[in-house]
XYZ file of C-alpha atoms in Angstrom:
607
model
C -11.452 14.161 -19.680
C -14.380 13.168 -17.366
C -15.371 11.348 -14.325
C -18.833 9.443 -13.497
C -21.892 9.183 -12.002
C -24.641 6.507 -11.268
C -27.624 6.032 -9.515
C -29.409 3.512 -8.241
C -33.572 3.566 -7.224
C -35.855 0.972 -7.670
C -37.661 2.883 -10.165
C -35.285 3.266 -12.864
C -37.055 6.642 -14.008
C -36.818 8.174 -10.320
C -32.998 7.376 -10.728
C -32.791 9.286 -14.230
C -34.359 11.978 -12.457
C -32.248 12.229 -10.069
C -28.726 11.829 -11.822
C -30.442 14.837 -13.959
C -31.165 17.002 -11.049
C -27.583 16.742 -9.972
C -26.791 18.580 -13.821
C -25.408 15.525 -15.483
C -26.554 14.281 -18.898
C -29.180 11.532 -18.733
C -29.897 9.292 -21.255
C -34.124 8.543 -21.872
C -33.721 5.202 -20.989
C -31.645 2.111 -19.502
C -29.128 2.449 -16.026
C -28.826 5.702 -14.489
C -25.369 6.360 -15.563
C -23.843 9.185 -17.158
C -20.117 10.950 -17.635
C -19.297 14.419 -16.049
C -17.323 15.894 -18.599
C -16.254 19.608 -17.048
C -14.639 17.789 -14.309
C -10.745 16.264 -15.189
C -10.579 12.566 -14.892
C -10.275 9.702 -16.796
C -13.548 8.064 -17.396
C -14.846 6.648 -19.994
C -18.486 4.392 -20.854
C -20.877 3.365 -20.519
C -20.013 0.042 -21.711
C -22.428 -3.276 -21.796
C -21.295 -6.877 -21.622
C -23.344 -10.012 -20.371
C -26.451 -8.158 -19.621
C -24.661 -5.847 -17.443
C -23.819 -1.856 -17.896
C -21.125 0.465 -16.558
C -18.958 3.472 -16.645
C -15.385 3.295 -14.973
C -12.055 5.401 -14.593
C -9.970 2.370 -15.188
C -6.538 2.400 -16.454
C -5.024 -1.634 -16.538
C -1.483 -2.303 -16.433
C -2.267 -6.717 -17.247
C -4.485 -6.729 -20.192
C -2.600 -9.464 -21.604
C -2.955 -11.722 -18.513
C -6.898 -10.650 -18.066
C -7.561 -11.638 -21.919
C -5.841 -14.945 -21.013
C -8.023 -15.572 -18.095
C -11.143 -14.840 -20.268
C -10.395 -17.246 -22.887
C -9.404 -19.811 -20.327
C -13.158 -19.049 -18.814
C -14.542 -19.360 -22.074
C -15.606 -16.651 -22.299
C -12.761 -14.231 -24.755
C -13.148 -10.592 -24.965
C -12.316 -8.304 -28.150
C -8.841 -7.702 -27.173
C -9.137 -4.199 -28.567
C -11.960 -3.228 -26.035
C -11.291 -0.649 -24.013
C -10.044 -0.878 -20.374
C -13.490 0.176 -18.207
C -15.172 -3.235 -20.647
C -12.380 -5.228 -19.936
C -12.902 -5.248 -16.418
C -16.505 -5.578 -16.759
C -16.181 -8.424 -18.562
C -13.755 -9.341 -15.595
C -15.942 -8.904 -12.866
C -19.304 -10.400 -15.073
C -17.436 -13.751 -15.501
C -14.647 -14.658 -13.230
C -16.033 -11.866 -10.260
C -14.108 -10.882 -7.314
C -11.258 -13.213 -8.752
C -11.352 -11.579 -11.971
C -10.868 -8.100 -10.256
C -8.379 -9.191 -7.670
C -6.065 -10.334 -11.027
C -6.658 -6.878 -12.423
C -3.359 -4.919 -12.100
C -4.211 -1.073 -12.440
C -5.520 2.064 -11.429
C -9.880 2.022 -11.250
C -12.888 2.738 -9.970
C -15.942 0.829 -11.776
C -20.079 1.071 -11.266
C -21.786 -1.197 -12.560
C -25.959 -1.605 -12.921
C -26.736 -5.529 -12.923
C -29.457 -7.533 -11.228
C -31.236 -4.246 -9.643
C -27.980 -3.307 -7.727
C -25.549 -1.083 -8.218
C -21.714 -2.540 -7.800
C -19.057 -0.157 -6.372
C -15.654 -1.467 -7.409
C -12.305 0.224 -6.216
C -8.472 -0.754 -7.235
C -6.497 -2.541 -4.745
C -4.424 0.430 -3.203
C -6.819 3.097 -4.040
C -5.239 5.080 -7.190
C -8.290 5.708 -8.124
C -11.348 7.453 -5.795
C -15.470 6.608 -5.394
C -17.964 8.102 -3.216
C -21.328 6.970 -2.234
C -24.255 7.988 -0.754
C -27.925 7.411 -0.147
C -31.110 9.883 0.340
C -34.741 9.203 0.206
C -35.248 5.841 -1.621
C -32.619 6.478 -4.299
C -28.427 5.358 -4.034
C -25.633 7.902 -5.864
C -22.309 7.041 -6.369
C -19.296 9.373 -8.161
C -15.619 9.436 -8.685
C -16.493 13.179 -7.849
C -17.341 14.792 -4.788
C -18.563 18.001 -6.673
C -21.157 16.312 -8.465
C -22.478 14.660 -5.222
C -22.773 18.237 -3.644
C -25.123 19.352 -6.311
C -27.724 16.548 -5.860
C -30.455 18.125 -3.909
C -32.087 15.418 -1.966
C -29.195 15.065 0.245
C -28.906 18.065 1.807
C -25.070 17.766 2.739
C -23.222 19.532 5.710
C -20.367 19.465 7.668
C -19.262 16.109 9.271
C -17.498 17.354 12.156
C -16.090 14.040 12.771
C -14.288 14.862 9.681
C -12.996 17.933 10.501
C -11.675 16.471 13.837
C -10.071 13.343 11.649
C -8.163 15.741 9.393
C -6.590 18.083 11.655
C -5.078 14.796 13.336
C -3.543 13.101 9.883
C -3.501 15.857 7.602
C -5.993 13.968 5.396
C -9.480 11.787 5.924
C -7.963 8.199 6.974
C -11.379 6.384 6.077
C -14.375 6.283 4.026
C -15.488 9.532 6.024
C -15.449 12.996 3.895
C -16.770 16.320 4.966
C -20.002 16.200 3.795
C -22.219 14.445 5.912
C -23.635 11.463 4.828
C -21.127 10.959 1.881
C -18.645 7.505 2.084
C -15.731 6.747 0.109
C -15.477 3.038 -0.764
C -12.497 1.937 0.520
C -9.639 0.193 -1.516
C -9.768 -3.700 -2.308
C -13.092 -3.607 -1.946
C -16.585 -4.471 -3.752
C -19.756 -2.588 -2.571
C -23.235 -4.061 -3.651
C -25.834 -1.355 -3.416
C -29.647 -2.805 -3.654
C -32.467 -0.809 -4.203
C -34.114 -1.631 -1.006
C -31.090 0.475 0.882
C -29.244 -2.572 2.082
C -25.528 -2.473 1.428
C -23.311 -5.561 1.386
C -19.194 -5.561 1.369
C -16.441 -7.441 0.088
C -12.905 -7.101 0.161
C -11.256 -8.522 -2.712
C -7.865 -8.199 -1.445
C -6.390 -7.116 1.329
C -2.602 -7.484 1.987
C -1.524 -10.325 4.267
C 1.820 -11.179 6.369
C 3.116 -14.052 4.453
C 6.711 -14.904 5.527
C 7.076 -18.779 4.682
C 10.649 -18.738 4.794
C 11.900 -16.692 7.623
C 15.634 -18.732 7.266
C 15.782 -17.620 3.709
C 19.051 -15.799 2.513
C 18.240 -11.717 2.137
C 19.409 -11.584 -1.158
C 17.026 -14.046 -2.336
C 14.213 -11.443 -1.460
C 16.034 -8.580 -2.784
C 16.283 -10.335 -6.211
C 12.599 -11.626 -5.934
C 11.921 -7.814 -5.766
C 14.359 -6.546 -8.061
C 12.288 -8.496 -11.019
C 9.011 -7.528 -9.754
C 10.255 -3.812 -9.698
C 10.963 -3.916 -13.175
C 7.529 -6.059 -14.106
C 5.745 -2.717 -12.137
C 7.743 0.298 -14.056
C 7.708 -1.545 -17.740
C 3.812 -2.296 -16.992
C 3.229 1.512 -16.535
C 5.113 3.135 -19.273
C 3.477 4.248 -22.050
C 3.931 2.364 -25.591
C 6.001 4.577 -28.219
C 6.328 7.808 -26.417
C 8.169 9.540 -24.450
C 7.227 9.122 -20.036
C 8.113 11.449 -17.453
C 9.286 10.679 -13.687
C 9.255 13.435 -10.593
C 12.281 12.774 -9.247
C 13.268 14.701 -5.886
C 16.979 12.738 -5.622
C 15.445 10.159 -2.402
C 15.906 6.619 -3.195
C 12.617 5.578 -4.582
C 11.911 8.247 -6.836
C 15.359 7.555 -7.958
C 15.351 3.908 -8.509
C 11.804 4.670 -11.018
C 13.858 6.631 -12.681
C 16.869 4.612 -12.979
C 14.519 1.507 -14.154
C 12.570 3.711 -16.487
C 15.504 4.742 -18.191
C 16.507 0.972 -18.675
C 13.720 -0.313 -19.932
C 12.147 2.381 -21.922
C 13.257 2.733 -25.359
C 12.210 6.255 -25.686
C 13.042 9.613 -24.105
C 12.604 9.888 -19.933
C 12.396 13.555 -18.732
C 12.925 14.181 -15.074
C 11.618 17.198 -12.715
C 12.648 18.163 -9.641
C 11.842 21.244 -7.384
C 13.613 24.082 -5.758
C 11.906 26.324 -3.365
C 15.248 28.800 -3.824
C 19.213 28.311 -3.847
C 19.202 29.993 -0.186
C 17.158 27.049 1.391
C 18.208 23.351 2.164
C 17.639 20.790 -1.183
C 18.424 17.589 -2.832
C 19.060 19.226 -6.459
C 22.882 18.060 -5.867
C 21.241 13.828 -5.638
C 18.596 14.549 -8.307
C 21.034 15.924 -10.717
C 23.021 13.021 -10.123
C 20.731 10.642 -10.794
C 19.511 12.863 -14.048
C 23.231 12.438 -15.007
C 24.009 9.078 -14.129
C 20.712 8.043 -16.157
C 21.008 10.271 -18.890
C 17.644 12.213 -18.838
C 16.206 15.361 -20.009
C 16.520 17.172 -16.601
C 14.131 19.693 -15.579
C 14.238 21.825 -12.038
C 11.516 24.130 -11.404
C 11.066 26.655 -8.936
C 8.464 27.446 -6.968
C 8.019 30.443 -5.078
C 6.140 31.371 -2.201
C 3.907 34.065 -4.090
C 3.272 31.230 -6.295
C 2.245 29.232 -3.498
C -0.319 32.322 -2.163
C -1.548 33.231 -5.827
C -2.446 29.251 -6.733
C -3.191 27.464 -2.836
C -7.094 27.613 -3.406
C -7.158 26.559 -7.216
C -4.825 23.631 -5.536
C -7.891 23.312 -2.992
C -10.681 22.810 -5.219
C -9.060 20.430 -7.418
C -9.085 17.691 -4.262
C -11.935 15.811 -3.347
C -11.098 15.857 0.232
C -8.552 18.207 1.691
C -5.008 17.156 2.168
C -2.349 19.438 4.463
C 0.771 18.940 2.564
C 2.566 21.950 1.583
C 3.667 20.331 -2.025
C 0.499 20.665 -2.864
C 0.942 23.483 -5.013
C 4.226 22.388 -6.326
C 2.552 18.565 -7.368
C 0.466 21.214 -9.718
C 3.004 23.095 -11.036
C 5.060 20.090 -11.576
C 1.722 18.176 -13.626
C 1.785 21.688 -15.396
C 5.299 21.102 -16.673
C 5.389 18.084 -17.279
C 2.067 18.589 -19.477
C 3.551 21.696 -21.196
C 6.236 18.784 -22.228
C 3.819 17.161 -24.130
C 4.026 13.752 -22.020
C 0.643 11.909 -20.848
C 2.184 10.069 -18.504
C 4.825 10.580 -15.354
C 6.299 8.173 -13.130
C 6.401 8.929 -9.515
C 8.616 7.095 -6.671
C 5.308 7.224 -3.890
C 5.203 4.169 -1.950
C 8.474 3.267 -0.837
C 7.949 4.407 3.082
C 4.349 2.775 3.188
C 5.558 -0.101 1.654
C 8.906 -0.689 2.813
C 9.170 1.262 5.793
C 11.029 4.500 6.556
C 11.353 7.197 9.297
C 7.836 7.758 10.223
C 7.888 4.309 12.265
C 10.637 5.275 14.139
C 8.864 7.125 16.945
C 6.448 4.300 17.174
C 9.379 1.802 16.974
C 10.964 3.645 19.834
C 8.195 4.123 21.869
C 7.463 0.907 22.258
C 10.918 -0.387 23.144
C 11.523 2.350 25.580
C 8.257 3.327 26.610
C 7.578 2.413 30.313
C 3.358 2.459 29.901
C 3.585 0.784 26.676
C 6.194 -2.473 28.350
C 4.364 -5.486 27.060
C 2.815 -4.667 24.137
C 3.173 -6.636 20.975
C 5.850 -6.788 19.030
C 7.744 -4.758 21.881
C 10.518 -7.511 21.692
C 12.065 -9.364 18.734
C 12.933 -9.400 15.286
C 15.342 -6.271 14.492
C 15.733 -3.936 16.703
C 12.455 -4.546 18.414
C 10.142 -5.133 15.017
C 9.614 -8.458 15.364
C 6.915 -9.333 18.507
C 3.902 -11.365 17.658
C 0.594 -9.956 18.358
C -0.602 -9.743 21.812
C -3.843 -8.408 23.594
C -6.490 -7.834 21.261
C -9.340 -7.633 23.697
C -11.768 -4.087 22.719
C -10.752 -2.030 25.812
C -7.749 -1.720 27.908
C -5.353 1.114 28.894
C -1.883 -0.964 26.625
C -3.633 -0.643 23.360
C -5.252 3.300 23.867
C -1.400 3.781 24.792
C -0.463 2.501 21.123
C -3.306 4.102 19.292
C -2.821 7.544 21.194
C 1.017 7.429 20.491
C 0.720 6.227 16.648
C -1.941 9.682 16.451
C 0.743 11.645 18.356
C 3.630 10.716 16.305
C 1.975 12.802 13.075
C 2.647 15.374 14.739
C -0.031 17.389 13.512
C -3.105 19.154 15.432
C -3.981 16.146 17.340
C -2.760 17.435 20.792
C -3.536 20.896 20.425
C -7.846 20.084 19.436
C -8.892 21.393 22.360
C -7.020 24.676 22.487
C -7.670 24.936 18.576
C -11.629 24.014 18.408
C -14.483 26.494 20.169
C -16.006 24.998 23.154
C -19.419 24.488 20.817
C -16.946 22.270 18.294
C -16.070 20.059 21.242
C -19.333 19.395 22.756
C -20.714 18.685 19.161
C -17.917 16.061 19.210
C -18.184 14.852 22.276
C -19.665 11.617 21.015
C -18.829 11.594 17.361
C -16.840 8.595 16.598
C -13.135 9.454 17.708
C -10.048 9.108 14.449
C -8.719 5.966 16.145
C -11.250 3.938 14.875
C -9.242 4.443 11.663
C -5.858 2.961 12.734
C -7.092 -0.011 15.564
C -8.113 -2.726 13.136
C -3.911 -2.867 11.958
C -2.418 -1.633 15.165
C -4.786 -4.309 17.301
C -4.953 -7.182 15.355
C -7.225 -10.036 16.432
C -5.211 -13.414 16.972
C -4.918 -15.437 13.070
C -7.409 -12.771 11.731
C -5.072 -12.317 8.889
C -3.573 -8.991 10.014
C -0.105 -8.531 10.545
C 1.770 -10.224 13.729
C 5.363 -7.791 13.513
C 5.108 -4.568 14.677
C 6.889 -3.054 12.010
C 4.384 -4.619 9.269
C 1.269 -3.482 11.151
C 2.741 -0.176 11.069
C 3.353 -0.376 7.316
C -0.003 -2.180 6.743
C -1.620 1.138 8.406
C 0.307 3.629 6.723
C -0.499 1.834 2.955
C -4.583 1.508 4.123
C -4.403 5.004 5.694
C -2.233 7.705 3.871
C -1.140 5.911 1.090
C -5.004 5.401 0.125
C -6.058 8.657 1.421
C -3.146 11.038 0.994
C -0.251 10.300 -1.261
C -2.103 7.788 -4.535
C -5.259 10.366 -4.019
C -3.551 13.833 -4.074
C -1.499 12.346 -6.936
C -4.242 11.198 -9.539
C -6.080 14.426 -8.965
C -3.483 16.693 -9.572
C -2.560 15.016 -12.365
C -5.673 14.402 -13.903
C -6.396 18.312 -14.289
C -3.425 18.249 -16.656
C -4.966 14.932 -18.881
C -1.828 13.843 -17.230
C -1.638 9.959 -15.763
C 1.053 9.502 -13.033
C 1.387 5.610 -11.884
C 3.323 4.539 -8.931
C 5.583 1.384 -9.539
C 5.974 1.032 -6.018
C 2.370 1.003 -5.408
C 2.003 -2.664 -7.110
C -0.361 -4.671 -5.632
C 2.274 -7.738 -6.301
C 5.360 -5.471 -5.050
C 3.158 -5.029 -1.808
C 2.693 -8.507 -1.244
C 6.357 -9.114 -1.804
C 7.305 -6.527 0.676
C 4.579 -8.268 3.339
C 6.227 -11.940 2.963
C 9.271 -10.087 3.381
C 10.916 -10.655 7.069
C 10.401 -6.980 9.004
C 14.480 -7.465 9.512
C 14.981 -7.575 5.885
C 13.014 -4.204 5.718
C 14.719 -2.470 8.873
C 17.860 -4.457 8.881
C 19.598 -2.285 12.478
C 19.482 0.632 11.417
C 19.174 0.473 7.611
C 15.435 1.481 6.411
C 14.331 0.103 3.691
C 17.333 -2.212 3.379
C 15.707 -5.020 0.876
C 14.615 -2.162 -1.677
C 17.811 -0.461 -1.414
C 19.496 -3.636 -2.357
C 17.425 -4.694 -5.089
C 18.800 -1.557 -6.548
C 22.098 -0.384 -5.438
C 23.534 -1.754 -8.886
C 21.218 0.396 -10.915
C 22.040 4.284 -8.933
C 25.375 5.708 -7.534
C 26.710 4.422 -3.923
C 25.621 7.921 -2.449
C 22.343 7.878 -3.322
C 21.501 4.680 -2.424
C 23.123 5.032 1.262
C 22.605 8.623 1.723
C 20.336 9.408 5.012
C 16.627 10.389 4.069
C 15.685 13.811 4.926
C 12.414 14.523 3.072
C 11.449 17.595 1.017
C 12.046 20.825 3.146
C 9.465 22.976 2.358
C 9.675 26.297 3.599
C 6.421 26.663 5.225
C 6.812 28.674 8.278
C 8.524 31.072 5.699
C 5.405 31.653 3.590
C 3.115 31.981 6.432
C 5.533 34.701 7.702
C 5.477 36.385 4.509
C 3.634 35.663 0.966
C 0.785 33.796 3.006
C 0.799 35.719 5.809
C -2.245 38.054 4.442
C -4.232 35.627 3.308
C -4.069 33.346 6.066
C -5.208 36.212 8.210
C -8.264 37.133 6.450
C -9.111 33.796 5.518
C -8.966 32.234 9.220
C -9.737 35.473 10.993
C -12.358 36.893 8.846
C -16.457 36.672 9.235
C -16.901 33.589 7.639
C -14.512 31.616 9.552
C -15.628 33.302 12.441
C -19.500 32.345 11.637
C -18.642 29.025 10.895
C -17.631 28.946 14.367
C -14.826 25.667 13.963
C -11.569 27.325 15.482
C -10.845 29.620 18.523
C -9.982 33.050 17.030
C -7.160 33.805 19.864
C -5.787 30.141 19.389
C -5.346 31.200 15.369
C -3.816 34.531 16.539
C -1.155 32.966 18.655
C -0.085 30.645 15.811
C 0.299 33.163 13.575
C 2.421 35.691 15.906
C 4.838 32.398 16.323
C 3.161 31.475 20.026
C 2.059 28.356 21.598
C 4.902 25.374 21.007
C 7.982 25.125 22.347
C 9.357 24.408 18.452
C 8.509 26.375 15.551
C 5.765 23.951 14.162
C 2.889 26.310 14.390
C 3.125 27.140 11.101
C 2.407 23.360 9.936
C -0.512 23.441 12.469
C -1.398 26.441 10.786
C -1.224 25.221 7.347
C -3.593 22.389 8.204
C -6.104 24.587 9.168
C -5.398 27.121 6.404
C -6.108 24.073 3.784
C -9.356 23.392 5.465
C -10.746 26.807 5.224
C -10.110 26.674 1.223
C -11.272 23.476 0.538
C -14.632 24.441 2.858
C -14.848 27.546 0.617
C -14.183 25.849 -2.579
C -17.226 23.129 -1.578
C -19.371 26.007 -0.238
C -19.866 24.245 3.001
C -20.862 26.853 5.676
């Protein structure tokens, strides 16, 4: 287990020296390229084809179709090579075309022609950062490793800081350490050695309904086949696969299709934070029944939570404020202790195909008297179906929809300037503000190739924004420390395009989310779990804060090195832990958020 690091200067030996300074092995001579092997990942190289050398974390779900492609290029590849070469010898002869037919999970550097080529998988399963200092480029799949390279001198972003307490996670390529970017998904990054930087996206999903009159069941069949084309492509030949499976409908339907197709054993595992609290154990046993797999439920505890939240922490590249943080570990854990290498996950279903988070957006604009006007306020299902409208670069309409998308996450968004010190808000008085993040797919420009429904532009932001930065990011680390893979079916860069040339009505049909996945399915899982309501993990956090956690948040956020790092008003913190300051009990999310930060700030030894 490993990840990478390469370097770019335009002496080659200044590079060497300083991919060596950051503690990684160097070799005497050739790219500046080198595998961090006390860090868990999957990388693997470096590898050489057509004059060209790289090292990758690149896991391929299509080799058959990519070694067809070759040939047909004339130009065949070993078809035993491994996966990082096969996508070199991708991107060497058929280039961004090549990549953009690459089904998978992968980042990929690559040294050719005195650049250095930054190459990230369509949705983001996979992570790279980047950054520049002196006359020399650096680029990782780990964060770490770019902290411990001298010449750049990293500190807080505060941007950052301000970005995460409003989404629970870093939207963009931003991270916390000043100066560092994260290459953004469906995207190609050319790095020369004279500092310039050129971009390409490769792919980028696109709003692609040719057939609006079509009958629904002709999409839900379309998607049934590519559903099972996505879960046979990631299970693992001759052994056994494991699937998390918390009783919703998409983790269910992975599990239902896994069982189908695989012909060897599919455990399941499902959590329970205690019999006395609210849980879907009654659907996920169901499902385990109805599918006939080895059923596992484990149960975490809130001391568990306190003893193992800042080993959680420093596992994550950037810092993510979701409470199953801890649990995703113990789950990898188990399902490692299992002896399985790889587990199936239902992430991507809400992203992809809609579900409750767009409500309040959905609402808001139909009922909202300072938002009357905007597009896709009228039409299409319920309101989901309005064509784009203004798209000038100012105007009150569009703040209204930016400022109410921020406010529906319902995170620390509202309460900055009662959270951060006065010193915090005049250093970020004219940092770039988080909405930057969310206006290129909630403003689209008019045939820019952006979405035109409502609905799909607030799908299109979710999938670019938390399902690249939150949910595909928090899963491959986790797993990884376990040597553990886990691959999201509904993540498929061809089951995303189906879901975009899907009509919005077909996706929120009245009422119905996520009506044209539900339907590709309902023959595969029982009646009630396909129609049941969605009502999310409930994870008691308010609980732990008020009890196992209750310690440690307190010295953490109110001892002297929060208090010298001067981010968060002490009497604010106080109040949120005594249960003050909102009207509902939702400090202790707030709290969490800012609990997570502190860790991951420790864990980084940012000051």
């Amino acid at each position: 287990m490993a990840r990478f690091s390469a370097f770019l200067a335009a002496d080659p030996g200044h590079a060497r020296d300083q991919l060596a300074a950051t503690g990684a092995p160097v070799r005497p001579d050739g790219p500046a390229l080198a595998l961090i092997e006390d860090e868990p990942g999957h990388a693997t190289g470096p590898f050489t084809a057509y004059g060209r050398t790289a090292v990758g974390e690149v896991t391929l779900h299509n080799r058959s179709e990519l070694l067809t492609a070759l040939a047909a290029a004339g130009a065949p590849a070993p078809p035993d090579c491994p996966d990082g070469e096969l996508l070199l010898r991708c991107w060497a002869r058929l280039g961004t075309a090549g990549i953009r037919a690459a089904e998978g999970m992968f980042a990929l550097a690559v040294h050719e022609d005195g650049a250095l080529v930054l190459i990230r998988d369509h949705v983001g399963a996979r992570t790279l950062f980047y950054a520049r200092a002196g006359d020399c480029w650096a680029a990782s799949t780990s964060l770490r490793a770019l902290r411990r390279w001298p010449a750049l001198g990293t500190g807080l972003e505060l941007s950052a800081v301000r970005s995460f307490l409003t989404f629970a996670y870093l939207p963009g390529e931003e991270t916390l350490l000043r100066g560092v970017r994260e290459v953004l998904p469906g995207r190609c990054l050319r790095l020369a050695a004279d500092g310039t930087l050129a971009e390409e996206h490769y792919w980028e999903p696109r709003e692609l309904i040719e057939d609006d009159g079509a009958p629904p069941e002709s999409y839900a069949l379309r998607l049934r086949e590519l559903l099972e084309e996505a879960t046979a492509r990631r299970l693992p030949e001759a052994e056994a696969v494991g699937v998390l499976l918390s009783g919703g409908v998409d983790s269910s339907l992975v599990t239902a299709l896994a069982a189908k197709l695989h012909s060897h054993p599919v455990h399941t595992y499902s959590i329970s934070f205690g019999d006395e609290l609210p849980n879907e154990l009654g659907y996920s046993g169901l499902v385990a029944a109805h599918c006939h797999t080895r059923h596992r439920v484990l149960t975490v505890s809130g001391d568990a939570v306190a003893a193992r939240l800042a080993e959680a922490a420093a596992l994550l590249d950037s810092p993510v404020g979701d409470p199953l943080t801890v649990p995703n570990l113990m789950l990898a854990e188990a399902v490692a202790g299992d002896g399985l290498r790889v587990v199936l996950n239902g992430e991507g279903g809400d992203p992809v195909f809609g579900g409750p988070k767009n409500l309040p957006m959905l609402v808001n604009e139909m009922h909202g008297d300072d938002l009357a006007g905007l597009p896709g306020g009228t039409g299409g299902a319920g309101g989901v179906g309005g064509a784009g409208g203004p798209t000038g670069t100012g105007g009150y309409a569009t703040t209204a929809r930016e400022t109410a998308y921020l406010r529906s996450y319902r995170k620390c968004y509202t309460d900055l300037p009662e959270l951060l010190t006065p010193d915090t808000l005049d250093a970020l008085a004219t940092a770039p503000r988080p909405e930057r993040f969310i206006t290129p797919y909630l403003r689209p420009g008019p045939r820019d190739g952006r979405m035109d429904h409502l609905l799909n532009q607030l799908l299109h932001c979710n999938l670019r924004t938390k399902g690249a930065h939150h949910i595909l990011t928090k899963v491959e680390r986790l797993t990884a420390s376990q040597s553990l893979q886990g691959r999201a079916p509904l993540f498929d860069r061809r089951v995303v395009d189906h879901a975009f040339a899907t009509p919005p009505r077909w996706k929120l049909n009245g009422a119905v989310e996520k009506w044209v996945l539900k339907e590709a399915v309902r023959d595969l899982l029982p009646g009630t779990v396909v129609d049941r309501p969605k009502s999310g993990m409930r994870v008691p956090v308010q609980q732990w804060l008020g009890g196992p956690l209750r310690e440690l948040a307190g010295d953490l956020l109110l001892g002297r090195e929060a208090r010298a790092r001067g981010l968060f008003r002490q009497d604010t913190v106080r109040a949120w832990m005594r249960g003050e300051g909102a009207l509902l009990p939702r400090q202790g999310g707030k709290l969490w958020l800012v609990l997570t930060l502190e860790l991951w700030l420790r864990a980084y030894d940012i000051r």
